[in-house]
Amino acid sequence: MGKAPMDEAGLQRLVDQVVLDLGGAFGAATVVLGDRLGLWKAMVGAGPLSPGDLAWRTGTNERLVAEWLAAQACAGYVRYQDGSYTLTDEQATVFADETSPVFMTGLAELISSVYRDEAGIAEAYRGARSLAWPDHDRALFNGTERFFRPGYAAHLRDSWIPALSGVEGKLTAGALVADVGCGHGASTIVLAEAYPNSRFTGFDAHVPSIVRARELALQAGVTDRVSFETAYADDYPGAGYDLVCLFDCLHDMGDPVAALRHVHSTLAPDGTVLLVEPFAHGRLPDDLNPVGRLFFNASATICVPNALAQGGTEALGAQAGRERLFEVARQAGFTRPRQATATPFNLVLELKP
């Protein structure tokens, strides 16, 4: 029986897609380059600029800047007309405004860490070594903070906290809060700024992240109500917490059931857990979409390797989905898990004892 003829049209579609995707991969690198050199911010509100104009504003090489601008124009990241380039308000919101909930430059920085860590990731796949969170390039830690912080600022006070049962009133009056897996403390600081009568402690096992979180808390002027300590999710100190938060971190843990079981033990009797995880349906093929593509790639290179490095037998991955997360919560002793709200990128879950 002869081999079926190749689908030439299908092959061409695949090649076209790969060219588009790999152009985007190059583009992520030049987005980060523009951030590092101050090119994006120099274009904000400046109107049409020639390559020479932008080079003069940023102290960079005009010929190289001309190539960078052309690359961004190809991607639709800047507007080109008659030899000049303009960063529109919409483009500035995505690439230059670090307070914008759709600021994507931090994500590009985060992704750049995967390329820098490729050799270590390959060794982890071969079983030659483990690859825990601290083993990654620092671009992962910086990019994670810059990518997630604007979303927390946009959603926490206005929608996520109000979606929880009875939590907003407690925070306004004065509550005891733990932020587990806090990283650089972006979520902790956002909460502290929104609810000055409450007291917050951020916990993370990564010492450099805790050092950075303390620096950022000092800059934000919230050290009177925020502290940061080095601890794992399954052994952090304290009890009687009115609210325990886990932002985009449970799926990275080697034993998420043990982590949530410890969280359960530290809650006040009427306490609440705010569990935020990447949006997913939790089943294929429903998660074979652009958001799933982003999170599966992150999971394959960062999240699952970290969980396995912790000796994990329950590596959830970044696309676990609501029902799987509910199952883990119930195993840890939570009897009333529910979905409080969601965004296209986030599942926001409430867990009660």
PDB file of N, CA and C in Angstrom, residues 116-202:
ATOM      1  N   ARG A 116      17.657  31.512  28.234  1.00  0.00           N
ATOM      2  CA  ARG A 116      18.916  31.514  28.979  1.00  0.00           C
ATOM      3  C   ARG A 116      19.102  30.216  29.761  1.00  0.00           C
ATOM      4  N   ASP A 117      17.994  29.578  30.129  1.00  0.00           N
ATOM      5  CA  ASP A 117      18.050  28.364  30.943  1.00  0.00           C
ATOM      6  C   ASP A 117      17.871  27.089  30.132  1.00  0.00           C
ATOM      7  N   GLU A 118      17.910  27.181  28.814  1.00  0.00           N
ATOM      8  CA  GLU A 118      17.563  26.040  27.954  1.00  0.00           C
ATOM      9  C   GLU A 118      18.407  24.810  28.259  1.00  0.00           C
ATOM     10  N   ALA A 119      19.703  24.986  28.500  1.00  0.00           N
ATOM     11  CA  ALA A 119      20.566  23.829  28.763  1.00  0.00           C
ATOM     12  C   ALA A 119      20.128  23.116  30.039  1.00  0.00           C
ATOM     13  N   GLY A 120      19.819  23.877  31.080  1.00  0.00           N
ATOM     14  CA  GLY A 120      19.375  23.271  32.330  1.00  0.00           C
ATOM     15  C   GLY A 120      18.022  22.599  32.206  1.00  0.00           C
ATOM     16  N   ILE A 121      17.144  23.187  31.406  1.00  0.00           N
ATOM     17  CA  ILE A 121      15.831  22.574  31.179  1.00  0.00           C
ATOM     18  C   ILE A 121      15.995  21.238  30.469  1.00  0.00           C
ATOM     19  N   ALA A 122      16.863  21.195  29.466  1.00  0.00           N
ATOM     20  CA  ALA A 122      17.105  19.945  28.746  1.00  0.00           C
ATOM     21  C   ALA A 122      17.661  18.878  29.679  1.00  0.00           C
ATOM     22  N   GLU A 123      18.570  19.260  30.569  1.00  0.00           N
ATOM     23  CA  GLU A 123      19.120  18.296  31.517  1.00  0.00           C
ATOM     24  C   GLU A 123      18.036  17.770  32.453  1.00  0.00           C
ATOM     25  N   ALA A 124      17.111  18.647  32.846  1.00  0.00           N
ATOM     26  CA  ALA A 124      16.006  18.196  33.693  1.00  0.00           C
ATOM     27  C   ALA A 124      15.135  17.188  32.959  1.00  0.00           C
ATOM     28  N   TYR A 125      14.872  17.426  31.686  1.00  0.00           N
ATOM     29  CA  TYR A 125      14.077  16.490  30.884  1.00  0.00           C
ATOM     30  C   TYR A 125      14.777  15.137  30.781  1.00  0.00           C
ATOM     31  N   ARG A 126      16.087  15.151  30.697  1.00  0.00           N
ATOM     32  CA  ARG A 126      16.841  13.891  30.588  1.00  0.00           C
ATOM     33  C   ARG A 126      17.011  13.209  31.942  1.00  0.00           C
ATOM     34  N   GLY A 127      16.604  13.867  33.012  1.00  0.00           N
ATOM     35  CA  GLY A 127      16.775  13.303  34.336  1.00  0.00           C
ATOM     36  C   GLY A 127      18.158  13.470  34.905  1.00  0.00           C
ATOM     37  N   ALA A 128      18.968  14.328  34.273  1.00  0.00           N
ATOM     38  CA  ALA A 128      20.349  14.508  34.714  1.00  0.00           C
ATOM     39  C   ALA A 128      20.468  15.477  35.886  1.00  0.00           C
ATOM     40  N   ARG A 129      19.442  16.289  36.097  1.00  0.00           N
ATOM     41  CA  ARG A 129      19.451  17.250  37.198  1.00  0.00           C
ATOM     42  C   ARG A 129      18.021  17.705  37.451  1.00  0.00           C
ATOM     43  N   SER A 130      17.825  18.370  38.564  1.00  0.00           N
ATOM     44  CA  SER A 130      16.540  19.012  38.824  1.00  0.00           C
ATOM     45  C   SER A 130      16.657  20.487  38.476  1.00  0.00           C
ATOM     46  N   LEU A 131      15.526  21.136  38.279  1.00  0.00           N
ATOM     47  CA  LEU A 131      15.527  22.553  37.940  1.00  0.00           C
ATOM     48  C   LEU A 131      14.459  23.245  38.783  1.00  0.00           C
ATOM     49  N   ALA A 132      14.888  23.722  39.938  1.00  0.00           N
ATOM     50  CA  ALA A 132      13.987  24.413  40.854  1.00  0.00           C
ATOM     51  C   ALA A 132      13.937  25.898  40.504  1.00  0.00           C
ATOM     52  N   TRP A 133      12.966  26.581  41.086  1.00  0.00           N
ATOM     53  CA  TRP A 133      12.784  28.013  40.842  1.00  0.00           C
ATOM     54  C   TRP A 133      14.088  28.806  41.027  1.00  0.00           C
ATOM     55  N   PRO A 134      14.859  28.609  42.100  1.00  0.00           N
ATOM     56  CA  PRO A 134      16.079  29.414  42.274  1.00  0.00           C
ATOM     57  C   PRO A 134      17.151  29.156  41.235  1.00  0.00           C
ATOM     58  N   ASP A 135      17.031  28.055  40.486  1.00  0.00           N
ATOM     59  CA  ASP A 135      18.050  27.709  39.499  1.00  0.00           C
ATOM     60  C   ASP A 135      17.920  28.496  38.205  1.00  0.00           C
ATOM     61  N   HIS A 136      16.843  29.248  38.051  1.00  0.00           N
ATOM     62  CA  HIS A 136      16.598  29.977  36.816  1.00  0.00           C
ATOM     63  C   HIS A 136      17.349  31.304  36.786  1.00  0.00           C
ATOM     64  N   ASP A 137      17.464  31.850  35.592  1.00  0.00           N
ATOM     65  CA  ASP A 137      18.033  33.184  35.417  1.00  0.00           C
ATOM     66  C   ASP A 137      17.159  34.214  36.123  1.00  0.00           C
ATOM     67  N   ARG A 138      17.765  35.282  36.615  1.00  0.00           N
ATOM     68  CA  ARG A 138      17.015  36.275  37.381  1.00  0.00           C
ATOM     69  C   ARG A 138      15.954  36.983  36.546  1.00  0.00           C
ATOM     70  N   ALA A 139      16.049  36.892  35.227  1.00  0.00           N
ATOM     71  CA  ALA A 139      15.004  37.484  34.387  1.00  0.00           C
ATOM     72  C   ALA A 139      13.643  36.870  34.689  1.00  0.00           C
ATOM     73  N   LEU A 140      13.622  35.625  35.136  1.00  0.00           N
ATOM     74  CA  LEU A 140      12.352  34.995  35.498  1.00  0.00           C
ATOM     75  C   LEU A 140      11.725  35.707  36.691  1.00  0.00           C
ATOM     76  N   PHE A 141      12.513  36.024  37.686  1.00  0.00           N
ATOM     77  CA  PHE A 141      11.978  36.640  38.902  1.00  0.00           C
ATOM     78  C   PHE A 141      11.528  38.082  38.623  1.00  0.00           C
ATOM     79  N   ASN A 142      12.362  38.830  37.901  1.00  0.00           N
ATOM     80  CA  ASN A 142      11.996  40.215  37.567  1.00  0.00           C
ATOM     81  C   ASN A 142      10.789  40.265  36.645  1.00  0.00           C
ATOM     82  N   GLY A 143      10.804  39.407  35.634  1.00  0.00           N
ATOM     83  CA  GLY A 143       9.706  39.401  34.675  1.00  0.00           C
ATOM     84  C   GLY A 143       8.395  38.978  35.307  1.00  0.00           C
ATOM     85  N   THR A 144       8.443  38.016  36.218  1.00  0.00           N
ATOM     86  CA  THR A 144       7.234  37.568  36.906  1.00  0.00           C
ATOM     87  C   THR A 144       6.621  38.715  37.699  1.00  0.00           C
ATOM     88  N   GLU A 145       7.457  39.431  38.437  1.00  0.00           N
ATOM     89  CA  GLU A 145       6.948  40.582  39.202  1.00  0.00           C
ATOM     90  C   GLU A 145       6.310  41.618  38.280  1.00  0.00           C
ATOM     91  N   ARG A 146       7.004  41.977  37.219  1.00  0.00           N
ATOM     92  CA  ARG A 146       6.525  43.049  36.341  1.00  0.00           C
ATOM     93  C   ARG A 146       5.285  42.635  35.550  1.00  0.00           C
ATOM     94  N   PHE A 147       5.167  41.350  35.239  1.00  0.00           N
ATOM     95  CA  PHE A 147       4.011  40.883  34.482  1.00  0.00           C
ATOM     96  C   PHE A 147       2.760  40.788  35.350  1.00  0.00           C
ATOM     97  N   PHE A 148       2.898  40.239  36.559  1.00  0.00           N
ATOM     98  CA  PHE A 148       1.724  39.991  37.388  1.00  0.00           C
ATOM     99  C   PHE A 148       1.278  41.216  38.183  1.00  0.00           C
ATOM    100  N   ARG A 149       2.207  42.089  38.566  1.00  0.00           N
ATOM    101  CA  ARG A 149       1.849  43.212  39.434  1.00  0.00           C
ATOM    102  C   ARG A 149       0.721  44.082  38.882  1.00  0.00           C
ATOM    103  N   PRO A 150       0.740  44.486  37.610  1.00  0.00           N
ATOM    104  CA  PRO A 150      -0.359  45.332  37.122  1.00  0.00           C
ATOM    105  C   PRO A 150      -1.724  44.654  37.188  1.00  0.00           C
ATOM    106  N   GLY A 151      -1.770  43.358  36.951  1.00  0.00           N
ATOM    107  CA  GLY A 151      -3.032  42.639  37.043  1.00  0.00           C
ATOM    108  C   GLY A 151      -3.555  42.597  38.467  1.00  0.00           C
ATOM    109  N   TYR A 152      -2.658  42.380  39.414  1.00  0.00           N
ATOM    110  CA  TYR A 152      -3.080  42.400  40.811  1.00  0.00           C
ATOM    111  C   TYR A 152      -3.612  43.783  41.180  1.00  0.00           C
ATOM    112  N   ALA A 153      -2.910  44.816  40.741  1.00  0.00           N
ATOM    113  CA  ALA A 153      -3.349  46.180  41.053  1.00  0.00           C
ATOM    114  C   ALA A 153      -4.708  46.482  40.434  1.00  0.00           C
ATOM    115  N   ALA A 154      -4.951  45.942  39.247  1.00  0.00           N
ATOM    116  CA  ALA A 154      -6.205  46.226  38.543  1.00  0.00           C
ATOM    117  C   ALA A 154      -7.383  45.449  39.115  1.00  0.00           C
ATOM    118  N   HIS A 155      -7.127  44.235  39.613  1.00  0.00           N
ATOM    119  CA  HIS A 155      -8.246  43.347  39.938  1.00  0.00           C
ATOM    120  C   HIS A 155      -8.480  43.095  41.419  1.00  0.00           C
ATOM    121  N   LEU A 156      -7.424  43.160  42.241  1.00  0.00           N
ATOM    122  CA  LEU A 156      -7.578  42.689  43.617  1.00  0.00           C
ATOM    123  C   LEU A 156      -8.644  43.459  44.376  1.00  0.00           C
ATOM    124  N   ARG A 157      -8.497  44.778  44.463  1.00  0.00           N
ATOM    125  CA  ARG A 157      -9.454  45.546  45.257  1.00  0.00           C
ATOM    126  C   ARG A 157     -10.802  45.693  44.559  1.00  0.00           C
ATOM    127  N   ASP A 158     -10.778  45.843  43.249  1.00  0.00           N
ATOM    128  CA  ASP A 158     -12.013  46.151  42.532  1.00  0.00           C
ATOM    129  C   ASP A 158     -12.897  44.942  42.270  1.00  0.00           C
ATOM    130  N   SER A 159     -12.301  43.757  42.136  1.00  0.00           N
ATOM    131  CA  SER A 159     -13.146  42.614  41.774  1.00  0.00           C
ATOM    132  C   SER A 159     -12.843  41.342  42.555  1.00  0.00           C
ATOM    133  N   TRP A 160     -11.593  40.985  42.775  1.00  0.00           N
ATOM    134  CA  TRP A 160     -11.310  39.697  43.393  1.00  0.00           C
ATOM    135  C   TRP A 160     -11.687  39.663  44.873  1.00  0.00           C
ATOM    136  N   ILE A 161     -11.246  40.660  45.626  1.00  0.00           N
ATOM    137  CA  ILE A 161     -11.597  40.680  47.052  1.00  0.00           C
ATOM    138  C   ILE A 161     -13.109  40.817  47.249  1.00  0.00           C
ATOM    139  N   PRO A 162     -13.804  41.725  46.526  1.00  0.00           N
ATOM    140  CA  PRO A 162     -15.264  41.812  46.691  1.00  0.00           C
ATOM    141  C   PRO A 162     -16.006  40.527  46.329  1.00  0.00           C
ATOM    142  N   ALA A 163     -15.392  39.675  45.498  1.00  0.00           N
ATOM    143  CA  ALA A 163     -16.045  38.428  45.109  1.00  0.00           C
ATOM    144  C   ALA A 163     -15.981  37.366  46.203  1.00  0.00           C
ATOM    145  N   LEU A 164     -15.164  37.591  47.225  1.00  0.00           N
ATOM    146  CA  LEU A 164     -15.052  36.645  48.330  1.00  0.00           C
ATOM    147  C   LEU A 164     -16.111  36.945  49.396  1.00  0.00           C
ATOM    148  N   SER A 165     -16.570  35.921  50.072  1.00  0.00           N
ATOM    149  CA  SER A 165     -17.646  36.066  51.058  1.00  0.00           C
ATOM    150  C   SER A 165     -17.122  36.705  52.346  1.00  0.00           C
ATOM    151  N   GLY A 166     -17.530  37.945  52.608  1.00  0.00           N
ATOM    152  CA  GLY A 166     -17.238  38.601  53.879  1.00  0.00           C
ATOM    153  C   GLY A 166     -15.820  39.049  54.095  1.00  0.00           C
ATOM    154  N   VAL A 167     -14.955  38.957  53.085  1.00  0.00           N
ATOM    155  CA  VAL A 167     -13.537  39.262  53.278  1.00  0.00           C
ATOM    156  C   VAL A 167     -13.259  40.760  53.217  1.00  0.00           C
ATOM    157  N   GLU A 168     -13.925  41.461  52.327  1.00  0.00           N
ATOM    158  CA  GLU A 168     -13.634  42.877  52.156  1.00  0.00           C
ATOM    159  C   GLU A 168     -13.870  43.655  53.456  1.00  0.00           C
ATOM    160  N   GLY A 169     -14.940  43.358  54.148  1.00  0.00           N
ATOM    161  CA  GLY A 169     -15.221  44.043  55.401  1.00  0.00           C
ATOM    162  C   GLY A 169     -14.149  43.782  56.447  1.00  0.00           C
ATOM    163  N   LYS A 170     -13.670  42.552  56.519  1.00  0.00           N
ATOM    164  CA  LYS A 170     -12.606  42.224  57.463  1.00  0.00           C
ATOM    165  C   LYS A 170     -11.326  42.991  57.148  1.00  0.00           C
ATOM    166  N   LEU A 171     -10.968  43.041  55.872  1.00  0.00           N
ATOM    167  CA  LEU A 171      -9.745  43.742  55.482  1.00  0.00           C
ATOM    168  C   LEU A 171      -9.853  45.237  55.764  1.00  0.00           C
ATOM    169  N   THR A 172     -11.014  45.797  55.530  1.00  0.00           N
ATOM    170  CA  THR A 172     -11.219  47.224  55.778  1.00  0.00           C
ATOM    171  C   THR A 172     -11.113  47.539  57.263  1.00  0.00           C
ATOM    172  N   ALA A 173     -11.682  46.670  58.088  1.00  0.00           N
ATOM    173  CA  ALA A 173     -11.649  46.887  59.532  1.00  0.00           C
ATOM    174  C   ALA A 173     -10.287  46.590  60.135  1.00  0.00           C
ATOM    175  N   GLY A 174      -9.608  45.588  59.569  1.00  0.00           N
ATOM    176  CA  GLY A 174      -8.308  45.191  60.092  1.00  0.00           C
ATOM    177  C   GLY A 174      -8.226  43.685  60.252  1.00  0.00           C
ATOM    178  N   ALA A 175      -7.514  43.028  59.355  1.00  0.00           N
ATOM    179  CA  ALA A 175      -7.428  41.571  59.351  1.00  0.00           C
ATOM    180  C   ALA A 175      -5.961  41.140  59.353  1.00  0.00           C
ATOM    181  N   LEU A 176      -5.749  39.873  59.648  1.00  0.00           N
ATOM    182  CA  LEU A 176      -4.430  39.261  59.619  1.00  0.00           C
ATOM    183  C   LEU A 176      -4.333  38.428  58.348  1.00  0.00           C
ATOM    184  N   VAL A 177      -3.336  38.725  57.510  1.00  0.00           N
ATOM    185  CA  VAL A 177      -3.262  38.135  56.171  1.00  0.00           C
ATOM    186  C   VAL A 177      -1.884  37.529  55.933  1.00  0.00           C
ATOM    187  N   ALA A 178      -1.862  36.333  55.338  1.00  0.00           N
ATOM    188  CA  ALA A 178      -0.627  35.703  54.871  1.00  0.00           C
ATOM    189  C   ALA A 178      -0.684  35.591  53.358  1.00  0.00           C
ATOM    190  N   ASP A 179       0.404  35.964  52.701  1.00  0.00           N
ATOM    191  CA  ASP A 179       0.528  35.830  51.254  1.00  0.00           C
ATOM    192  C   ASP A 179       1.623  34.804  50.999  1.00  0.00           C
ATOM    193  N   VAL A 180       1.221  33.592  50.634  1.00  0.00           N
ATOM    194  CA  VAL A 180       2.126  32.451  50.534  1.00  0.00           C
ATOM    195  C   VAL A 180       2.644  32.326  49.112  1.00  0.00           C
ATOM    196  N   GLY A 181       3.958  32.156  48.973  1.00  0.00           N
ATOM    197  CA  GLY A 181       4.567  32.133  47.646  1.00  0.00           C
ATOM    198  C   GLY A 181       4.552  33.506  47.024  1.00  0.00           C
ATOM    199  N   CYS A 182       4.912  34.510  47.805  1.00  0.00           N
ATOM    200  CA  CYS A 182       4.704  35.910  47.419  1.00  0.00           C
ATOM    201  C   CYS A 182       5.707  36.438  46.416  1.00  0.00           C
ATOM    202  N   GLY A 183       6.816  35.722  46.177  1.00  0.00           N
ATOM    203  CA  GLY A 183       7.820  36.229  45.241  1.00  0.00           C
ATOM    204  C   GLY A 183       8.362  37.572  45.685  1.00  0.00           C
ATOM    205  N   HIS A 184       8.343  38.546  44.786  1.00  0.00           N
ATOM    206  CA  HIS A 184       8.827  39.890  45.099  1.00  0.00           C
ATOM    207  C   HIS A 184       7.821  40.717  45.884  1.00  0.00           C
ATOM    208  N   GLY A 185       6.722  40.119  46.279  1.00  0.00           N
ATOM    209  CA  GLY A 185       5.767  40.796  47.145  1.00  0.00           C
ATOM    210  C   GLY A 185       4.822  41.743  46.449  1.00  0.00           C
ATOM    211  N   ALA A 186       4.685  41.633  45.135  1.00  0.00           N
ATOM    212  CA  ALA A 186       3.804  42.557  44.413  1.00  0.00           C
ATOM    213  C   ALA A 186       2.377  42.468  44.923  1.00  0.00           C
ATOM    214  N   SER A 187       1.870  41.256  45.084  1.00  0.00           N
ATOM    215  CA  SER A 187       0.490  41.086  45.553  1.00  0.00           C
ATOM    216  C   SER A 187       0.339  41.559  46.991  1.00  0.00           C
ATOM    217  N   THR A 188       1.315  41.268  47.829  1.00  0.00           N
ATOM    218  CA  THR A 188       1.259  41.670  49.231  1.00  0.00           C
ATOM    219  C   THR A 188       1.185  43.189  49.351  1.00  0.00           C
ATOM    220  N   ILE A 189       2.018  43.876  48.580  1.00  0.00           N
ATOM    221  CA  ILE A 189       2.072  45.332  48.641  1.00  0.00           C
ATOM    222  C   ILE A 189       0.794  45.956  48.092  1.00  0.00           C
ATOM    223  N   VAL A 190       0.257  45.399  47.017  1.00  0.00           N
ATOM    224  CA  VAL A 190      -1.009  45.901  46.472  1.00  0.00           C
ATOM    225  C   VAL A 190      -2.112  45.799  47.520  1.00  0.00           C
ATOM    226  N   LEU A 191      -2.181  44.677  48.209  1.00  0.00           N
ATOM    227  CA  LEU A 191      -3.188  44.506  49.256  1.00  0.00           C
ATOM    228  C   LEU A 191      -2.964  45.490  50.405  1.00  0.00           C
ATOM    229  N   ALA A 192      -1.714  45.660  50.805  1.00  0.00           N
ATOM    230  CA  ALA A 192      -1.406  46.563  51.914  1.00  0.00           C
ATOM    231  C   ALA A 192      -1.757  48.001  51.577  1.00  0.00           C
ATOM    232  N   GLU A 193      -1.553  48.391  50.333  1.00  0.00           N
ATOM    233  CA  GLU A 193      -1.923  49.747  49.918  1.00  0.00           C
ATOM    234  C   GLU A 193      -3.437  49.934  49.920  1.00  0.00           C
ATOM    235  N   ALA A 194      -4.155  48.872  49.592  1.00  0.00           N
ATOM    236  CA  ALA A 194      -5.612  48.970  49.510  1.00  0.00           C
ATOM    237  C   ALA A 194      -6.276  48.906  50.878  1.00  0.00           C
ATOM    238  N   TYR A 195      -5.663  48.203  51.836  1.00  0.00           N
ATOM    239  CA  TYR A 195      -6.294  47.968  53.137  1.00  0.00           C
ATOM    240  C   TYR A 195      -5.302  48.299  54.261  1.00  0.00           C
ATOM    241  N   PRO A 196      -5.126  49.568  54.549  1.00  0.00           N
ATOM    242  CA  PRO A 196      -4.088  49.991  55.510  1.00  0.00           C
ATOM    243  C   PRO A 196      -4.331  49.552  56.941  1.00  0.00           C
ATOM    244  N   ASN A 197      -5.552  49.144  57.303  1.00  0.00           N
ATOM    245  CA  ASN A 197      -5.817  48.722  58.680  1.00  0.00           C
ATOM    246  C   ASN A 197      -5.457  47.263  58.932  1.00  0.00           C
ATOM    247  N   SER A 198      -5.151  46.530  57.881  1.00  0.00           N
ATOM    248  CA  SER A 198      -4.809  45.119  58.027  1.00  0.00           C
ATOM    249  C   SER A 198      -3.297  44.937  58.120  1.00  0.00           C
ATOM    250  N   ARG A 199      -2.896  43.747  58.541  1.00  0.00           N
ATOM    251  CA  ARG A 199      -1.475  43.414  58.682  1.00  0.00           C
ATOM    252  C   ARG A 199      -1.170  42.212  57.800  1.00  0.00           C
ATOM    253  N   PHE A 200      -0.057  42.316  57.054  1.00  0.00           N
ATOM    254  CA  PHE A 200       0.257  41.354  56.006  1.00  0.00           C
ATOM    255  C   PHE A 200       1.658  40.782  56.203  1.00  0.00           C
ATOM    256  N   THR A 201       1.771  39.466  55.992  1.00  0.00           N
ATOM    257  CA  THR A 201       3.085  38.824  55.962  1.00  0.00           C
ATOM    258  C   THR A 201       3.193  38.025  54.673  1.00  0.00           C
ATOM    259  N   GLY A 202       4.252  38.299  53.914  1.00  0.00           N
ATOM    260  CA  GLY A 202       4.524  37.539  52.698  1.00  0.00           C
ATOM    261  C   GLY A 202       5.561  36.472  52.979  1.00  0.00           C
TER     262      GLY A 202
END
